[in-house]
Amino acid sequence: MTDVAGVFPSDTHRRVLGHLSVPDDDYGWTVEQLVDRMQQDRSTSFTNPDQLVPYLLELRELGDAQEVHRERGMCWQMTPEGFARLTGEAVERPKKQKPVEIVLEPQAKRRWFAKKER
Amino acid sequence: MSGTFSNYMETHVLDGVTGKVTTTPFVSPVYLCLCTTVPDSSKTGATIVEATYTGYARQSLAAAAWNSASSGGAGAASSTSNNGTITFAACTGGSSTIIGWALCDSATTGAGNMILWGSCTSTVISTTQTPATVASGGISITLI
């Protein structure tokens, strides 16, 4: 699926980057923690690190993500450049004005207590 | 990403049921925030990354905007949801791509406590993709 804003190679790249800690955070997520965090994201379908790592490496290649040493070990975090691209302007916008519905993901209905990121 | 209570809410609920805290964090209205990164439980209303398009403001959700919680019965979850369409203020400039959301206890962007958070499908809000709405029942909160 293409990135709706036309900024990243795909929607999955946007979402992987969007799950990383921001540059000002003093923590990051290990690959295993990211898989766990993203398994609950209905817009992606990662079930193991082998599926996720290629996206992280590509985001690093693009300058949007980086590996940093944190208390948890080697973790992934956004770069300032990646943060700016993620939160910046959309490239693609339709010309005709219309309302836009935000769809909260269905599985958000389920795990308020059952799941907590580690 | 499933919706998740923030650390703030978790600790207050736990201290509430044991009586260690008798003043509650339960406030009305609460405010729906649109985020361009996906929050995590450690975030606050000051540290979530919100939309920056011109006209963006947190959307107030008073008690009347929610259905009363219903019991799911034996073996099923109890839940609540919003009972009408939520419409944000129109975007009059710039754009933001929304991938996350949060409920906070302050109307002021960049302030307050985060109560809940989750993700949503990637959605661009711009001067041609406005106003942003969330359908009736779009926020469904369930306790298992």
mmCIF file of C-alpha atoms in Angstrom, chain B residues 4 6 15 19 28 39 52 57 68 82 90 102-103 106 113 118:
data_model
loop_
_atom_site.group_PDB
_atom_site.id
_atom_site.type_symbol
_atom_site.label_atom_id
_atom_site.label_comp_id
_atom_site.label_asym_id
_atom_site.label_seq_id
_atom_site.Cartn_x
_atom_site.Cartn_y
_atom_site.Cartn_z
ATOM 1 C CA THR B 4 -4.114 0.991 25.803
ATOM 2 C CA SER B 6 -1.611 5.159 29.775
ATOM 3 C CA ASP B 15 -4.580 2.875 43.506
ATOM 4 C CA GLY B 19 -8.305 2.817 48.225
ATOM 5 C CA SER B 28 -15.408 15.253 31.912
ATOM 6 C CA PRO B 39 1.845 7.206 21.368
ATOM 7 C CA THR B 52 -0.028 20.668 13.306
ATOM 8 C CA ALA B 57 -7.661 21.541 18.107
ATOM 9 C CA SER B 68 -23.245 4.227 29.035
ATOM 10 C CA ASN B 82 -19.086 7.351 21.329
ATOM 11 C CA ALA B 90 -11.723 22.405 9.620
ATOM 12 C CA ALA B 102 -5.147 9.743 22.380
ATOM 13 C CA LEU B 103 -7.700 10.800 24.934
ATOM 14 C CA SER B 106 -6.906 18.929 28.846
ATOM 15 C CA ASN B 113 -2.529 13.859 31.155
ATOM 16 C CA GLY B 118 -4.204 3.864 20.106
#
